[in-house]
Short mmCIF file of C-alpha atoms in Angstrom, two decimals:
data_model
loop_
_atom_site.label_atom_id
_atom_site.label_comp_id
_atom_site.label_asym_id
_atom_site.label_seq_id
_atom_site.Cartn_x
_atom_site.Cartn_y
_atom_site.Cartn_z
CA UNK A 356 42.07 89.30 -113.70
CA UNK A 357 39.09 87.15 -113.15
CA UNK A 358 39.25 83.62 -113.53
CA UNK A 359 37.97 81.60 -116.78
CA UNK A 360 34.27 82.44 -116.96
CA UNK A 361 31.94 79.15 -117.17
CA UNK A 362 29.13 80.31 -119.14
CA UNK A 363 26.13 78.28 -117.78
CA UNK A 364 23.21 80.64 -117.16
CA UNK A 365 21.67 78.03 -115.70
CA UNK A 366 23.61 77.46 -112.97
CA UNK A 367 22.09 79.97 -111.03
CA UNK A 368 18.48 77.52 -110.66
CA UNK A 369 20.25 74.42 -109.45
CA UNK A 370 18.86 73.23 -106.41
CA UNK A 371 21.78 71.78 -104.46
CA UNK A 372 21.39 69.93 -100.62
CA UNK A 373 22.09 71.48 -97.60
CA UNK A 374 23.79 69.66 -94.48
CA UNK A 375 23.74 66.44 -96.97
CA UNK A 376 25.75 65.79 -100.27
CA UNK A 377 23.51 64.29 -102.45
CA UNK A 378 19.53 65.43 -102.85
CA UNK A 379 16.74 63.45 -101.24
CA UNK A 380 13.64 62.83 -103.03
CA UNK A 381 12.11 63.67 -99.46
CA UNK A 382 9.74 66.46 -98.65
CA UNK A 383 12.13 67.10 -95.54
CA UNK A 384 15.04 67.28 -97.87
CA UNK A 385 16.55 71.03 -96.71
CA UNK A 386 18.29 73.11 -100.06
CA UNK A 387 18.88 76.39 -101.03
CA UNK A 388 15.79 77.21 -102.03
CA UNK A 389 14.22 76.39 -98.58
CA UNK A 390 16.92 78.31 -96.98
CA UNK A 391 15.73 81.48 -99.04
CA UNK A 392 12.24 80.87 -98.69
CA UNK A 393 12.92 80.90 -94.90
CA UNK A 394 15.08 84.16 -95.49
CA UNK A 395 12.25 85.83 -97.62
CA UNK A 396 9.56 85.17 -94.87
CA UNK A 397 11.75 86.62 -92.33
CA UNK A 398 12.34 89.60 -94.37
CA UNK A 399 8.84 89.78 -94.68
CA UNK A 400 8.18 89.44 -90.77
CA UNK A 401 10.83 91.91 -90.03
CA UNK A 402 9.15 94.68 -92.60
CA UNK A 403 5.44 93.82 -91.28
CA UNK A 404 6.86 94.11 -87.38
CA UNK A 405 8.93 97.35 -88.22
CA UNK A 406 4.89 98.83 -89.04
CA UNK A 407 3.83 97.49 -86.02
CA UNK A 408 4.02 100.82 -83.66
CA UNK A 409 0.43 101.42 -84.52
CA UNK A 410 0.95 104.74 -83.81
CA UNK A 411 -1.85 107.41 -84.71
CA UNK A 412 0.53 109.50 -86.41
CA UNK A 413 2.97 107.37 -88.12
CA UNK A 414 6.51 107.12 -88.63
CA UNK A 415 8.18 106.12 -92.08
CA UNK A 416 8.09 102.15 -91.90
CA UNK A 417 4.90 102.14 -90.17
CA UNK A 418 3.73 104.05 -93.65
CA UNK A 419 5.62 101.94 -95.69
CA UNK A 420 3.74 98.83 -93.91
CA UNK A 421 0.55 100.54 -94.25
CA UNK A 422 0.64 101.40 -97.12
CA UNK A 423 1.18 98.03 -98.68
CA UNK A 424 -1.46 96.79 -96.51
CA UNK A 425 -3.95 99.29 -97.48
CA UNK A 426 -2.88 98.76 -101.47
CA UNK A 427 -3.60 95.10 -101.07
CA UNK A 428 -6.95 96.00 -98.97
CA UNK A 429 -7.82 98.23 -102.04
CA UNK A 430 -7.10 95.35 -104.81
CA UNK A 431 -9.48 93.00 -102.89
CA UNK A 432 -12.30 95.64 -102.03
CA UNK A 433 -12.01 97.13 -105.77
CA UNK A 434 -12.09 93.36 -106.95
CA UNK A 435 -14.27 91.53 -104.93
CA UNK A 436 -16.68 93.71 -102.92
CA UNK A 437 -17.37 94.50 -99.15
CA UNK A 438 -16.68 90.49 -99.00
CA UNK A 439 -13.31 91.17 -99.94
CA UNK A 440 -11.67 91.29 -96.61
CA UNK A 441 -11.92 87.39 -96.36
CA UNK A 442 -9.58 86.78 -98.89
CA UNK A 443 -6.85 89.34 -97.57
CA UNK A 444 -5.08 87.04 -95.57
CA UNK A 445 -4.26 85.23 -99.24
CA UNK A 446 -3.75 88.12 -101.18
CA UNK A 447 -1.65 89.19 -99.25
CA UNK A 448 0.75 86.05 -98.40
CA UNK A 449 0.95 86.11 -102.55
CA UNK A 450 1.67 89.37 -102.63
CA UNK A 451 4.39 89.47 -100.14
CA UNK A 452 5.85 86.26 -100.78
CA UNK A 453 6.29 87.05 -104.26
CA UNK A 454 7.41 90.38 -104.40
CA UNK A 455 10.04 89.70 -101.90
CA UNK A 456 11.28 86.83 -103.36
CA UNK A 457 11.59 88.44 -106.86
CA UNK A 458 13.42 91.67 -105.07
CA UNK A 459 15.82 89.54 -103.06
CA UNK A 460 16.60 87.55 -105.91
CA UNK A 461 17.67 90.32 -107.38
CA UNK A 462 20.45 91.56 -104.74
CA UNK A 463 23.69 91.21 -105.48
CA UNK A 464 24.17 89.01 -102.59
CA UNK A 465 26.85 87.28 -104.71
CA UNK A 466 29.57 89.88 -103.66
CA UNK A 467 29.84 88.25 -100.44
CA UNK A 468 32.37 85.37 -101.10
CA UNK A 469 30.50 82.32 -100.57
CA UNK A 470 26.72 83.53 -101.06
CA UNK A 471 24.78 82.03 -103.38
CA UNK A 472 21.99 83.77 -104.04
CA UNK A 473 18.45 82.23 -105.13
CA UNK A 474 15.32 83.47 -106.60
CA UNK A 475 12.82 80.94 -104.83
CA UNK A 476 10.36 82.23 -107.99
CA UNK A 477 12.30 81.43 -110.68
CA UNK A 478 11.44 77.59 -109.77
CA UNK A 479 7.88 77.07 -111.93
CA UNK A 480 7.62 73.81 -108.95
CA UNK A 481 7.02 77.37 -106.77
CA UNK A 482 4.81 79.45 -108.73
CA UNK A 483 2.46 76.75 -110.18
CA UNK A 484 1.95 75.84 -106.27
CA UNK A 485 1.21 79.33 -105.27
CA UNK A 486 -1.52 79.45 -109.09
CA UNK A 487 -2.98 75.88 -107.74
CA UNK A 488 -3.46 77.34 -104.35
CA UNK A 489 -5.36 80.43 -106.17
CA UNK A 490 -7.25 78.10 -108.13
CA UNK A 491 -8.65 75.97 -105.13
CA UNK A 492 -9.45 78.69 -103.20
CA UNK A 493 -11.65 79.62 -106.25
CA UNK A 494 -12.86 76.58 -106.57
CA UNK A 495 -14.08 75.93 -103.02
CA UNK A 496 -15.49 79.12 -102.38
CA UNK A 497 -17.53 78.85 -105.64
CA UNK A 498 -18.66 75.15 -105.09
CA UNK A 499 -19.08 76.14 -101.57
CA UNK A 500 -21.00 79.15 -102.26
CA UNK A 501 -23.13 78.18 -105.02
CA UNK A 502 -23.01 74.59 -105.29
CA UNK A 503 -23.31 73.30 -109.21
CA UNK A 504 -24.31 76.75 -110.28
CA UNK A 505 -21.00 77.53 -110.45
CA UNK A 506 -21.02 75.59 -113.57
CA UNK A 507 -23.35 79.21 -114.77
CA UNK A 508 -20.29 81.09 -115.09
CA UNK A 509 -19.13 79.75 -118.42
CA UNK A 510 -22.45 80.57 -119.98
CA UNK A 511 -22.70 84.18 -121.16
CA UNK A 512 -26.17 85.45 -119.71
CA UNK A 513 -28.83 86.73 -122.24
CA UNK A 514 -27.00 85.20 -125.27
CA UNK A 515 -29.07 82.75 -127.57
CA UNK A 516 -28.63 79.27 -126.98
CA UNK A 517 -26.32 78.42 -130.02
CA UNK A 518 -24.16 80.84 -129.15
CA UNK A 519 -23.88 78.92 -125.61
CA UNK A 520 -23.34 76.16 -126.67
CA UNK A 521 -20.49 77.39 -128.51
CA UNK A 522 -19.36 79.47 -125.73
CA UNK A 523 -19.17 77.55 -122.76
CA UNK A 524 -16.69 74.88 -124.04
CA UNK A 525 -14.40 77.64 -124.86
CA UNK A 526 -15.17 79.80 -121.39
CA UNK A 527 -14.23 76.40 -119.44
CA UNK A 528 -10.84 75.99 -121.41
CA UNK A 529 -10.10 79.64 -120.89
CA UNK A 530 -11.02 79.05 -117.12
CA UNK A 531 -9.03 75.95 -116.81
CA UNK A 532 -6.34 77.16 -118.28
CA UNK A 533 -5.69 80.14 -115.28
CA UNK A 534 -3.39 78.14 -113.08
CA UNK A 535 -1.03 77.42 -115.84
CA UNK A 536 -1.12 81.25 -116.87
CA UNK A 537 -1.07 82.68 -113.36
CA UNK A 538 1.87 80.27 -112.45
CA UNK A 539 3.67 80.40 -115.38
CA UNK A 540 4.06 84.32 -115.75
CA UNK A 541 6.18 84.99 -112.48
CA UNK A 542 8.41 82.51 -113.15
CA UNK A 543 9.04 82.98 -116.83
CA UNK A 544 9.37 86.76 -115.85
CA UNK A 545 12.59 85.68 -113.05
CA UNK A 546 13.67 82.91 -114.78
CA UNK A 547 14.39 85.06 -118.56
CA UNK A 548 15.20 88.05 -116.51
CA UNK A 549 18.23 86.29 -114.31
CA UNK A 550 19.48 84.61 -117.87
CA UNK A 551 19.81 87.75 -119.13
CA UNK A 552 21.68 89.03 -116.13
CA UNK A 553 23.83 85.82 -115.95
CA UNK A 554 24.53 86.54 -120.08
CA UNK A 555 25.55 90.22 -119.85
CA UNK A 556 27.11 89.57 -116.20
CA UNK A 557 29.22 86.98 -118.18
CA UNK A 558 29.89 89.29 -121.19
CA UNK A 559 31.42 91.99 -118.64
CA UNK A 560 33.82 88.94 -117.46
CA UNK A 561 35.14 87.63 -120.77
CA UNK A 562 35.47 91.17 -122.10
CA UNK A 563 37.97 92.11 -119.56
CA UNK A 564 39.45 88.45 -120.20
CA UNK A 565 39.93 89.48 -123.68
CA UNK A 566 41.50 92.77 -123.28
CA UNK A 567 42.39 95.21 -125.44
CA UNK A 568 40.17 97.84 -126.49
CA UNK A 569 37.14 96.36 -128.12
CA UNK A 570 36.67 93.76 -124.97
CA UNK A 571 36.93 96.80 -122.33
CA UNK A 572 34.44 98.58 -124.93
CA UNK A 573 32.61 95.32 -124.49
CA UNK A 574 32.62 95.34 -120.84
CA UNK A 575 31.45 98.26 -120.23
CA UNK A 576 28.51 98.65 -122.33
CA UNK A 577 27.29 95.14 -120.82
CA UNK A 578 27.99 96.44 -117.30
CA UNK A 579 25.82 99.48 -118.40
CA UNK A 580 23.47 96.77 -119.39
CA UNK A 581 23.24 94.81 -116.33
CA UNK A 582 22.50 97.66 -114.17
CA UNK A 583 19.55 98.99 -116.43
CA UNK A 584 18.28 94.92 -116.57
CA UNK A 585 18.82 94.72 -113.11
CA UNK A 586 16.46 97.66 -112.72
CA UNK A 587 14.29 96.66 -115.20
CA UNK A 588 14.27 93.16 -113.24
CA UNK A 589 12.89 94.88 -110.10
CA UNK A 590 10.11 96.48 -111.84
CA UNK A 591 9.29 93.31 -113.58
CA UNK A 592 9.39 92.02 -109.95
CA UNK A 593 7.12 94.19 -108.67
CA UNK A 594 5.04 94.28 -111.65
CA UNK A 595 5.11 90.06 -111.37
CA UNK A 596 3.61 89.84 -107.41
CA UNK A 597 1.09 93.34 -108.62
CA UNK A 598 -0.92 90.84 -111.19
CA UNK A 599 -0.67 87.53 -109.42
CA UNK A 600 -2.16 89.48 -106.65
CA UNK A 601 -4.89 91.51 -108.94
CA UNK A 602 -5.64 88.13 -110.53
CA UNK A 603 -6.19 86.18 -107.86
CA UNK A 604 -8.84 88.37 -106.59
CA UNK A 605 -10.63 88.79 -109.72
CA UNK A 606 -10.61 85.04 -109.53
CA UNK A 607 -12.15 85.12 -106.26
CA UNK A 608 -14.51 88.03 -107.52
CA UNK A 609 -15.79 84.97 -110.14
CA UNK A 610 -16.67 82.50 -107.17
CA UNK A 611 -17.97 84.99 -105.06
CA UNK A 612 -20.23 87.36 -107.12
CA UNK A 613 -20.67 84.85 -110.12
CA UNK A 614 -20.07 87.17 -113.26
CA UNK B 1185 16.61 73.54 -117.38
CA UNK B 1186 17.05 72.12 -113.90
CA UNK B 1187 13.58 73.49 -112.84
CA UNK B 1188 12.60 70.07 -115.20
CA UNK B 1189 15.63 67.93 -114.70
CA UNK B 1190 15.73 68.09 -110.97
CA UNK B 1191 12.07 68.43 -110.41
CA UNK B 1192 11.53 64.49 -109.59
CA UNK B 1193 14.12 64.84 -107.07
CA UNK B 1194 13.10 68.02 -105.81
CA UNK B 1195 9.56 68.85 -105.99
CA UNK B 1196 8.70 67.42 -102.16
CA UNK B 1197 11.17 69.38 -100.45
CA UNK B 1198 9.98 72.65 -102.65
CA UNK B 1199 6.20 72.26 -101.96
CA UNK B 1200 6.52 70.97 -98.16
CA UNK B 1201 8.81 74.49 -97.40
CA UNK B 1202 6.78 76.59 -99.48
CA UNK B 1203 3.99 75.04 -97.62
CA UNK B 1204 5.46 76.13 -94.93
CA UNK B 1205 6.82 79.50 -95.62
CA UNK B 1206 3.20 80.06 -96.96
CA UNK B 1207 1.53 78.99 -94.14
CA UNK B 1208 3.37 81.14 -91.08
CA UNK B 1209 3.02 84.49 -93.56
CA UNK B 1210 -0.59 83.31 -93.98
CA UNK B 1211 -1.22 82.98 -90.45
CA UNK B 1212 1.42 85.11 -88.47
CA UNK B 1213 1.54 88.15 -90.90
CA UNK B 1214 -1.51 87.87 -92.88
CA UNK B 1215 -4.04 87.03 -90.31
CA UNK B 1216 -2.00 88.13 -87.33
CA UNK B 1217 -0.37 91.21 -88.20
CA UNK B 1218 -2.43 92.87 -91.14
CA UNK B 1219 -5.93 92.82 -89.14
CA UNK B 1220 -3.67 94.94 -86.67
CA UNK B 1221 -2.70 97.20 -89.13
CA UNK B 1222 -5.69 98.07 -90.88
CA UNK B 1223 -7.11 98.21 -87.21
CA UNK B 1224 -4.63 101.08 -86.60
CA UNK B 1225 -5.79 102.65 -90.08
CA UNK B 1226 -9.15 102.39 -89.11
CA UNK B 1227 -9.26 103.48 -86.08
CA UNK B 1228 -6.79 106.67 -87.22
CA UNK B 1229 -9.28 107.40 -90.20
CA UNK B 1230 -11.95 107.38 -87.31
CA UNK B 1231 -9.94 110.05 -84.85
CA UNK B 1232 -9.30 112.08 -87.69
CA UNK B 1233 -13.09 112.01 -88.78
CA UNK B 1234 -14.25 112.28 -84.83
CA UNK B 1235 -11.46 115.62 -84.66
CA UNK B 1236 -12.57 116.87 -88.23
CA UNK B 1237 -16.51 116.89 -86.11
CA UNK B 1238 -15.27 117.94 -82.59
CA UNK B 1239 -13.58 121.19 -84.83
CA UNK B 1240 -16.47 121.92 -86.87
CA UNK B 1241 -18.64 121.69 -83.49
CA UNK B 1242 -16.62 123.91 -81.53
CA UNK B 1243 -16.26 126.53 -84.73
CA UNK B 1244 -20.31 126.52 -85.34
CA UNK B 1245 -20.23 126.86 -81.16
CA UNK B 1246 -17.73 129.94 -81.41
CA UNK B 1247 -20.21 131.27 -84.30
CA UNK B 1248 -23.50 130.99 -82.30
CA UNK B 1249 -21.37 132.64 -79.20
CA UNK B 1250 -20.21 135.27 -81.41
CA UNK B 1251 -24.01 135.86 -82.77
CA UNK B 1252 -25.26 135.79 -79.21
CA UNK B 1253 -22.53 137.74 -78.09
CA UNK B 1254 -23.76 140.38 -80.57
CA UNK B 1255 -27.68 140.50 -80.29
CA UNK B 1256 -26.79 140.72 -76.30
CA UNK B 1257 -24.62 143.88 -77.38
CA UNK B 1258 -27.83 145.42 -79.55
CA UNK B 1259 -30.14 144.49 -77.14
CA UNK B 1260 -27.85 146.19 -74.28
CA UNK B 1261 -27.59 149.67 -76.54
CA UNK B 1262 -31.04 149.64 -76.78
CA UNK B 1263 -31.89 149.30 -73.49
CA UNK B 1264 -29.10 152.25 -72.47
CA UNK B 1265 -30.65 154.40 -75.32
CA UNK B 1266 -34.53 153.89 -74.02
CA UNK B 1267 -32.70 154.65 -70.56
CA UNK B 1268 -31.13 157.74 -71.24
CA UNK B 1269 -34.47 158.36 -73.17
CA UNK B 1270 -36.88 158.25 -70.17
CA UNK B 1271 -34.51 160.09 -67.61
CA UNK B 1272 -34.37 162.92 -70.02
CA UNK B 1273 -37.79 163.05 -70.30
CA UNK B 1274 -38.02 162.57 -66.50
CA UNK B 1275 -35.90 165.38 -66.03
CA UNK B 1276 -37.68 167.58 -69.24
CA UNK B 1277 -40.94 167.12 -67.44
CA UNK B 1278 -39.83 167.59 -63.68
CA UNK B 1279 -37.97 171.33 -64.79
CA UNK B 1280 -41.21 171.87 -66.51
CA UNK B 1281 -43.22 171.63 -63.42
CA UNK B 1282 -40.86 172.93 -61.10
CA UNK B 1283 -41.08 176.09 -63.52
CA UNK B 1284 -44.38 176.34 -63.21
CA UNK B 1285 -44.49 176.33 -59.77
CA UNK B 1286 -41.49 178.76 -59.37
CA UNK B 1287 -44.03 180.85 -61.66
CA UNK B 1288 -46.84 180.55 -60.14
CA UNK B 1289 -45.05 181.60 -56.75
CA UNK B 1290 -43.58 184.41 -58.39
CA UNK B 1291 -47.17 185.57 -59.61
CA UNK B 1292 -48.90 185.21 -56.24
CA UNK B 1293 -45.46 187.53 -54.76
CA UNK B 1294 -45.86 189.91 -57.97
CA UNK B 1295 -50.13 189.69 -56.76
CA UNK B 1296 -49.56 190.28 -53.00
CA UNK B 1297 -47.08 193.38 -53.86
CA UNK B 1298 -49.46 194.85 -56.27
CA UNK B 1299 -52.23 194.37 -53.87
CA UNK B 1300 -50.06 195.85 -50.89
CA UNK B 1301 -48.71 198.71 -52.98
CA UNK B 1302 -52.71 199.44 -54.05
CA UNK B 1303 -54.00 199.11 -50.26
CA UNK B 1304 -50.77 201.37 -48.83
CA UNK B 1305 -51.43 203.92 -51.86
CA UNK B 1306 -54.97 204.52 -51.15
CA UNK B 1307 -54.08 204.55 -47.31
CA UNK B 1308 -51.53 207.31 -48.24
CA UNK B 1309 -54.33 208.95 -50.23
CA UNK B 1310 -56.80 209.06 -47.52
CA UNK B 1311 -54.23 210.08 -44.81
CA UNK B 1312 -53.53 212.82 -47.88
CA UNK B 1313 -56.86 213.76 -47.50
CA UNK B 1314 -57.01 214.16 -43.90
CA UNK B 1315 -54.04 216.09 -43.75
CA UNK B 1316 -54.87 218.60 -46.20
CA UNK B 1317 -58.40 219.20 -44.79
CA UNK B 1318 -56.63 220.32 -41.69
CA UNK B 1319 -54.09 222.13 -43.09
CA UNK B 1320 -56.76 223.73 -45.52
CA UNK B 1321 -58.76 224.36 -42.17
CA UNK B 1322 -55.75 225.90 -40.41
CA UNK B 1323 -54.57 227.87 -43.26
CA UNK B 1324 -58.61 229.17 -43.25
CA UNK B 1325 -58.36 229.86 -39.45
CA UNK B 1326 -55.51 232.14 -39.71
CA UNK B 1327 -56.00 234.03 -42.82
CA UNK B 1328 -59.72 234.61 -42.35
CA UNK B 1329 -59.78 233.49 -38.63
CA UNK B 1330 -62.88 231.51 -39.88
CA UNK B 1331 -64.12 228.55 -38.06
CA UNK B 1332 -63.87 225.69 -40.45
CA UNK B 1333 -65.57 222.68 -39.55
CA UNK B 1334 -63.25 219.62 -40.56
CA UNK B 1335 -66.24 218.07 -42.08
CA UNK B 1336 -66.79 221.08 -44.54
CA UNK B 1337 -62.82 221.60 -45.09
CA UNK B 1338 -62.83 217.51 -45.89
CA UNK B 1339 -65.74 217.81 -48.15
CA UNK B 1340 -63.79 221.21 -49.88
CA UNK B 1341 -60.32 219.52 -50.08
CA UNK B 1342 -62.02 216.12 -51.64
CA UNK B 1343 -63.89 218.21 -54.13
CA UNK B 1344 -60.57 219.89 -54.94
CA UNK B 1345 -58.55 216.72 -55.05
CA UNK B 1346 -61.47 215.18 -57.28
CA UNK B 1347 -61.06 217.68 -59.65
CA UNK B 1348 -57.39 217.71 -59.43
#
């Protein structure tokens, strides 16, 4: 029988020290969520080197690798133009660093006694650093690029000037606004999506507590649950590091081509 | 939410090792390992393409061998056919004359015959002649015991012979 559940869904974001007991405020300060951020790039360096055979006719990683790159090299092309290439490199990283944080986050790495696994996303300090990255990138190519016209994009071309004058206030908001958005929807995505699996993962516990019929009854349906969140949480995943990517080059597209 | 109640105590460490995560996929996967990648993609694209043209080459090749191949054959039949054309004309034309000649040989023969058979005919006439004017002179002498000149038994015999 499993021991008394403690129901605290949010147990699962605590940052807690590692190789010191208490938490520095120091940037040097080493937790579990820089030991999975190290894990998640090697993951990603082990998946990008397993494509590296560069052979003419492939084999099935090497198509797996290219075919992510050449997905991401489509998003910026589509987006941005033949200039598009530039911005791979950050695309990319995004990409990559998202969607492999989300999908290990979502292993039940937890069944190993003693692993505690963490969803490096599901920390908005993350996600809004990855959106502010975006953002300056957009903003230094299109101050670099076009100097003060860049100001042109929040006026609609060809409209009245009224109409402008009413618009551009509104365009800037919307425009300022981006990093917040583009940060905040990965993280909300995790962070709801592993509450939910901590609730029903919880429910499955304290039914079998209970006993008797109506908790097994309980159990199971919330163990039928988890699995189709946990599924639903690697779409959501995937979906998550898909438009943080597509955003960030039609960002990009903004500074670059200037509506 | 301890994304807000440790954030204070936490948000260094986060952004210096995302910095840092960030920063080796940026440069050793993103700008060292993608550029590869797509290189390879490239440059497989391009074989195919270059293969895709080195096969459609080769095919239009085999088509123009195939077309030559074919006028060489027409032109060949045409030249056996005027061949076989002049050597049986050659051969029409040199029976022709050799028939003629064989003809014209035969003619003289069929000539010199006629001409020999005339010549010996009137020969044997005259000799005919000759010997019956004896013999008419002989018979003459010895039933009449008349002197016949062979002049005037000639002349006789001739006139009888004449009028046959």
């Amino acid at each position: 029988m499993a021991g008394e559940a403690k129901i605290d869904p949010m147990h699962q974001f605590m940052i807690t020290p590692i190789g010191s007991d208490t938490l520095a405020a120091s940037p040097f300060q080493f937790t579990n969520s820089s030991l999975w951020m190290l894990i998640v790039f090697a993951a990603i360096l082990a998946f990008m080197w397993g494509g590296m055979k560069r052979q003419i006719v492939p084999g099935r990683w090497q198509v797996a690798v290219e075919g992510m790159t050449g997905f991401l090299d489509n998003i910026t092309r589509t987006s941005i133009g033949a200039e598009g290439r530039r911005y791979l490199p950050w695309v990319f990283t995004a990409f990559t660093f998202i969607l492999f944080s989300n999908w290990i986050g979502a292993m039940p790495f937890a069944i190993v006694p003693g692993a505690h696994p963490f969803t490096v996303t599901s920390q908005f300090s993350v996600t809004m650093f990855m959106s502010v990255l975006s953002f300056a990138i957009v903003l230094g190519v299109g101050f670099w690029k076009r100097g003060l016209h860049f100001f042109s994009l929040f006026v609609p071309k060809g409209a009245p000037l009224p109409v402008k004058m009413f618009v551009a206030p509104i365009e800037f908001v919307s425009f300022m606004v981006r990093p917040f958005s583009l940060g905040l929807r990965p993280f909300i995505a995790m962070f709801a999506g592993h509450v939910l699996l901590d609730v029903f993962g919880n429910f499955v516990v304290q039914g079998l507590n209970a006993g008797g019929p109506l908790g097994y009854a309980i159990s199971a349906l919330c163990f039928v649950a988890v699995i189709g969140v946990n599924a639903l949480e690697l779409l959501v995943g995937a979906i998550q590091a898909y438009v943080f990517a597509l955003l960030t080059a039609l960002y990009i597209n903004d500074a670059v081509n200037l509506h | 939410m301890p994304q807000i109640a440790q954030l204070a105590l936490v948000y260094q460490s986060q952004w210096f090792w995302l910095l840092v995560v960030l920063a080796g996929i940026y440069f050793f996967v993103g700008k060292g390992i993608v550029p590869k990648v797509e290189a390879t993609v490239d440059n497989r694209d391009a074989t195919i393409a270059a293969d895709l043209a080195a096969a459609e080459a080769a095919r239009a090749g085999a088509d123009a061998a195939e077309e030559q191949l074919r006028a060489n054959d027409l032109a060949a039949r045409g030249n056996a056919q005027a061949t076989t054309a002049e050597a049986k004309a050659k051969a029409a034309k040199a029976g022709e004359v050799r028939l003629a000649k064989a003809e014209a040989k035969t003619a003289k023969l069929l000539a010199d015959a006629e001409a020999r058979i005339a010549t010996s005919r009137s020969a044997a006439l005259a000799s005919i002649e000759g010997v019956a004017a004896e013999a008419a002179a002989e018979i003459v002498a010895k039933v009449s015991g008349a002197k016949v000149t062979a002049a005037a038994a000639a002349k006789s015999v001739k006139a009888v012979l004449a009028n046959g």
